[in-house]
Amino acid sequence: MVRSMTVRRLDLGYLIRPASETGGPQPRVEPVLAYLVRHDQGLILFDTGIGSADPETEAHYRPRRRDLRDALKAAGVALDAIALVANCHLHFDHCGGNPLLGGRPVLVQDIELAQARRGGYTVDELIDFPSAAYEELAGKAEVWPGVWLVPTPGHTPGHQPLVLRQPDGSVVLAGQAHDFASHFASDQMAREAALHGVEPPLPTYRPWLERLADFDPRRVLFAHDCSVWEPSHTPFQGG
C-alpha cells in the first residue's frame, strides 16, 4: 500500500494560441504546466515543458519558456533526482525538457511514439535524443503502485493522463485530454445526465471518461489551465 503521494505543479512558461485556433476573435495566452509527483519509490515528472522549435512554429505560438531546471530547483528538487518521466503526448510544448533527462525511463503510449517518429508531428530532436530511454505502453498500465497511465485518445492518438490512486479518491493529471477544466466539467455533466436516463437530445462526451470514472477522481489538473476540477459533491471549504 502506498503511504502517500503528493503533487506539485510546475510553471514552465506560456504560449500564445492564435485566434485561428481558439475558436474566437482573439488569441489566448495559455500556461504550460508540468507536475512533480512524490511517491514512495521516487519522483515522477509528468511533462517537461516547451522545447525549441523551428522559426515558423516559434512565430506561430510565441512561447515564453521557464527552464525546467529552475522550476525544479524552486521545488527543492535537482534534475538528477527525477526517477521516472511520463508525457501526456509528444508535442513540443509537453516534451521539451526530455533531452535533459536522458537515461531516465520515459513512459509513452506506443502509438504516440510511432506517430511522433513519422515526422511532421513534433520537433524530431525532442524525440530521439541521445540516451532517450522510452518504455512503450499499449493501453492502461499501473507503472508504480497506485500510479496509472490511461489512454485518452483525441487531442492525439496516444494521449495519456497520469492517475494517482488514493484511498479517498484519485488525482488525475489530465494533460491536454481537455484544454480547460470547464470543458472537462461539461463532459462530466453530460455523462451524468446520460447515466440518470435523461432523454435525448444530450451533448456527446468522450467515451474514455468511463475509464477515468473507474478511478473515482476527486481532483483533475490540466496542462494548459490553472483551474482544478473537483466533483460537485465535494464539500466547499470557504471563508
C-alpha positions as semicolon CSV with decimal commas, in nm:
position;residue;x (nm);y (nm);z (nm)
1;M;0,000;0,000;0,000
2;V;0,140;0,339;-0,096
3;R;0,168;0,555;0,214
4;S;0,122;0,885;0,035
5;M;0,163;1,064;-0,295
6;T;0,188;1,438;-0,331
7;V;0,169;1,657;-0,640
8;R;0,335;1,991;-0,706
9;R;0,253;2,196;-1,013
10;L;0,544;2,343;-1,207
11;D;0,512;2,662;-1,411
12;L;0,714;2,614;-1,729
13;G;0,607;2,928;-1,913
14;Y;0,331;3,001;-2,159
15;L;0,244;3,012;-2,526
16;I;0,004;3,231;-2,722
17;R;-0,251;3,034;-2,919
18;P;-0,353;3,234;-3,227
19;A;-0,713;3,327;-3,290
20;S;-0,726;3,074;-3,573
21;E;-0,701;2,801;-3,307
22;T;-0,912;2,948;-3,026
23;G;-1,250;2,947;-3,197
24;G;-1,290;3,317;-3,123
25;P;-1,177;3,658;-3,247
26;Q;-0,872;3,691;-3,020
27;P;-0,558;3,496;-2,938
28;R;-0,531;3,329;-2,598
29;V;-0,236;3,308;-2,359
30;E;-0,211;2,957;-2,214
31;P;0,011;2,838;-1,930
32;V;0,237;2,540;-1,984
33;L;0,223;2,329;-1,669
34;A;0,405;2,016;-1,559
35;Y;0,361;1,813;-1,241
36;L;0,608;1,670;-0,992
37;V;0,483;1,361;-0,809
38;R;0,644;1,240;-0,486
39;H;0,590;0,867;-0,446
40;D;0,731;0,614;-0,203
41;Q;0,951;0,481;-0,485
42;G;1,082;0,819;-0,603
43;L;0,999;1,128;-0,804
44;I;0,790;1,124;-1,122
45;L;0,783;1,416;-1,364
46;F;0,472;1,446;-1,580
47;D;0,554;1,662;-1,884
48;T;0,871;1,866;-1,917
49;G;0,788;2,199;-2,081
50;I;0,841;2,381;-2,410
51;G;1,116;2,272;-2,646
52;S;1,288;2,484;-2,909
53;A;1,108;2,467;-3,242
54;D;1,155;2,587;-3,598
55;P;1,116;2,960;-3,671
56;E;0,766;2,914;-3,816
57;T;0,637;2,737;-3,503
58;E;0,809;2,989;-3,277
59;A;0,640;3,277;-3,461
60;H;0,305;3,095;-3,457
61;Y;0,293;3,033;-3,079
62;R;0,538;3,297;-2,945
63;P;0,634;3,082;-2,643
64;R;0,794;3,213;-2,326
65;R;0,988;2,940;-2,152
66;R;1,086;2,878;-1,795
67;D;1,382;2,644;-1,769
68;L;1,289;2,307;-1,625
69;R;1,595;2,308;-1,400
70;D;1,488;2,640;-1,247
71;A;1,133;2,516;-1,188
72;L;1,258;2,201;-1,019
73;K;1,508;2,398;-0,810
74;A;1,222;2,616;-0,684
75;A;1,051;2,294;-0,577
76;G;1,365;2,184;-0,391
77;V;1,449;1,911;-0,643
78;A;1,756;1,857;-0,858
79;L;1,724;1,728;-1,214
80;D;1,918;1,414;-1,119
81;A;1,657;1,326;-0,856
82;I;1,388;1,251;-1,114
83;A;1,339;0,876;-1,138
84;L;1,066;0,849;-1,399
85;V;0,925;1,071;-1,676
86;A;0,586;1,049;-1,843
87;N;0,447;1,271;-2,119
88;C;0,078;1,313;-2,183
89;H;0,179;1,339;-2,551
90;L;0,481;1,438;-2,757
91;H;0,401;1,783;-2,894
92;F;0,689;2,025;-2,843
93;D;0,522;2,210;-2,554
94;H;0,497;1,892;-2,343
95;C;0,826;1,709;-2,403
96;G;1,067;2,000;-2,440
97;G;1,275;1,910;-2,134
98;N;1,303;1,539;-2,211
99;P;1,657;1,569;-2,355
100;L;1,773;1,700;-2,015
101;L;1,662;1,368;-1,865
102;G;1,847;1,126;-2,088
103;G;1,871;0,778;-1,941
104;R;1,556;0,816;-1,732
105;P;1,265;0,594;-1,840
106;V;1,013;0,797;-2,043
107;L;0,667;0,638;-2,040
108;V;0,465;0,689;-2,357
109;Q;0,192;0,509;-2,545
110;D;0,337;0,308;-2,834
111;I;0,105;0,467;-3,090
112;E;0,209;0,814;-2,974
113;L;0,579;0,741;-3,019
114;A;0,517;0,582;-3,359
115;Q;0,322;0,891;-3,468
116;A;0,598;1,123;-3,348
117;R;0,862;0,927;-3,539
118;R;0,677;0,956;-3,870
119;G;0,780;1,321;-3,893
120;G;0,581;1,640;-3,932
121;Y;0,426;1,589;-3,590
122;T;0,659;1,747;-3,338
123;V;1,024;1,854;-3,312
124;D;1,226;1,548;-3,410
125;E;1,522;1,640;-3,188
126;L;1,298;1,616;-2,883
127;I;1,210;1,255;-2,962
128;D;1,522;1,056;-3,048
129;F;1,781;1,247;-2,849
130;P;2,098;1,087;-2,706
131;S;2,020;0,845;-2,421
132;A;1,645;0,852;-2,486
133;A;1,501;0,556;-2,293
134;Y;1,139;0,500;-2,383
135;E;0,914;0,248;-2,216
136;E;0,628;0,198;-2,457
137;L;0,281;0,117;-2,325
138;A;-0,008;-0,036;-2,513
139;G;-0,308;0,081;-2,316
140;K;-0,381;0,130;-1,947
141;A;-0,093;0,037;-1,718
142;E;-0,002;0,059;-1,349
143;V;0,360;0,172;-1,367
144;W;0,425;0,205;-0,993
145;P;0,190;0,105;-0,710
146;G;-0,111;0,336;-0,734
147;V;0,025;0,518;-1,042
148;W;-0,162;0,456;-1,366
149;L;-0,136;0,582;-1,721
150;V;-0,470;0,573;-1,901
151;P;-0,522;0,625;-2,276
152;T;-0,748;0,917;-2,366
153;P;-0,721;0,948;-2,746
154;G;-0,848;1,266;-2,900
155;H;-0,604;1,554;-2,887
156;T;-0,351;1,300;-3,019
157;P;-0,392;0,927;-3,088
158;G;-0,173;0,828;-2,793
159;H;-0,267;1,089;-2,536
160;Q;-0,248;0,968;-2,174
161;P;-0,323;1,123;-1,833
162;L;-0,141;1,013;-1,519
163;V;-0,372;0,892;-1,242
164;L;-0,268;0,873;-0,877
165;R;-0,497;0,633;-0,696
166;Q;-0,560;0,731;-0,334
167;P;-0,782;0,571;-0,067
168;D;-1,009;0,879;-0,062
169;G;-1,026;0,916;-0,442
170;S;-0,780;0,982;-0,720
171;V;-0,586;1,277;-0,854
172;V;-0,586;1,290;-1,233
173;L;-0,314;1,479;-1,417
174;A;-0,515;1,515;-1,734
175;G;-0,260;1,679;-1,962
176;Q;-0,447;1,804;-2,267
177;A;-0,726;1,547;-2,258
178;H;-0,935;1,863;-2,223
179;D;-0,798;2,210;-2,276
180;F;-0,987;2,355;-1,979
181;A;-1,136;2,241;-1,651
182;S;-1,470;2,382;-1,768
183;H;-1,464;2,155;-2,074
184;F;-1,396;1,854;-1,854
185;A;-1,682;1,960;-1,627
186;S;-1,919;1,986;-1,924
187;D;-1,832;1,635;-2,036
188;Q;-1,875;1,505;-1,682
189;M;-2,222;1,660;-1,658
190;A;-2,321;1,518;-1,996
191;R;-2,214;1,172;-1,879
192;E;-2,403;1,216;-1,553
193;A;-2,722;1,315;-1,734
194;A;-2,692;1,011;-1,960
195;L;-2,642;0,782;-1,659
196;H;-2,952;0,934;-1,499
197;G;-3,154;0,831;-1,803
198;V;-3,231;1,182;-1,927
199;E;-3,393;1,154;-2,269
200;P;-3,211;1,285;-2,578
201;P;-3,107;1,520;-2,713
202;L;-2,800;1,532;-2,491
203;P;-2,447;1,650;-2,565
204;T;-2,197;1,381;-2,651
205;Y;-1,895;1,321;-2,430
206;R;-1,568;1,142;-2,474
207;P;-1,616;0,768;-2,421
208;W;-1,290;0,731;-2,230
209;L;-1,443;0,924;-1,941
210;E;-1,568;0,583;-1,827
211;R;-1,205;0,474;-1,779
212;L;-1,131;0,774;-1,559
213;A;-1,457;0,735;-1,366
214;D;-1,337;0,392;-1,252
215;F;-1,068;0,572;-1,050
216;D;-1,319;0,792;-0,862
217;P;-1,141;1,120;-0,946
218;R;-1,153;1,388;-0,677
219;R;-0,917;1,639;-0,836
220;V;-0,830;1,682;-1,202
221;L;-0,545;1,911;-1,311
222;F;-0,459;2,023;-1,662
223;A;-0,160;2,114;-1,878
224;H;-0,290;2,446;-2,011
225;D;-0,533;2,558;-1,740
226;C;-0,453;2,661;-1,382
227;S;-0,808;2,574;-1,273
228;V;-0,871;2,245;-1,092
229;W;-1,183;2,033;-1,138
230;E;-1,348;1,879;-0,834
231;P;-1,677;1,688;-0,824
232;S;-1,979;1,896;-0,734
233;H;-2,048;1,685;-0,424
234;T;-1,710;1,775;-0,267
235;P;-1,775;1,989;0,044
236;F;-1,681;2,352;-0,017
237;Q;-1,423;2,494;0,223
238;G;-1,467;2,868;0,206
239;G;-1,423;3,178;0,417
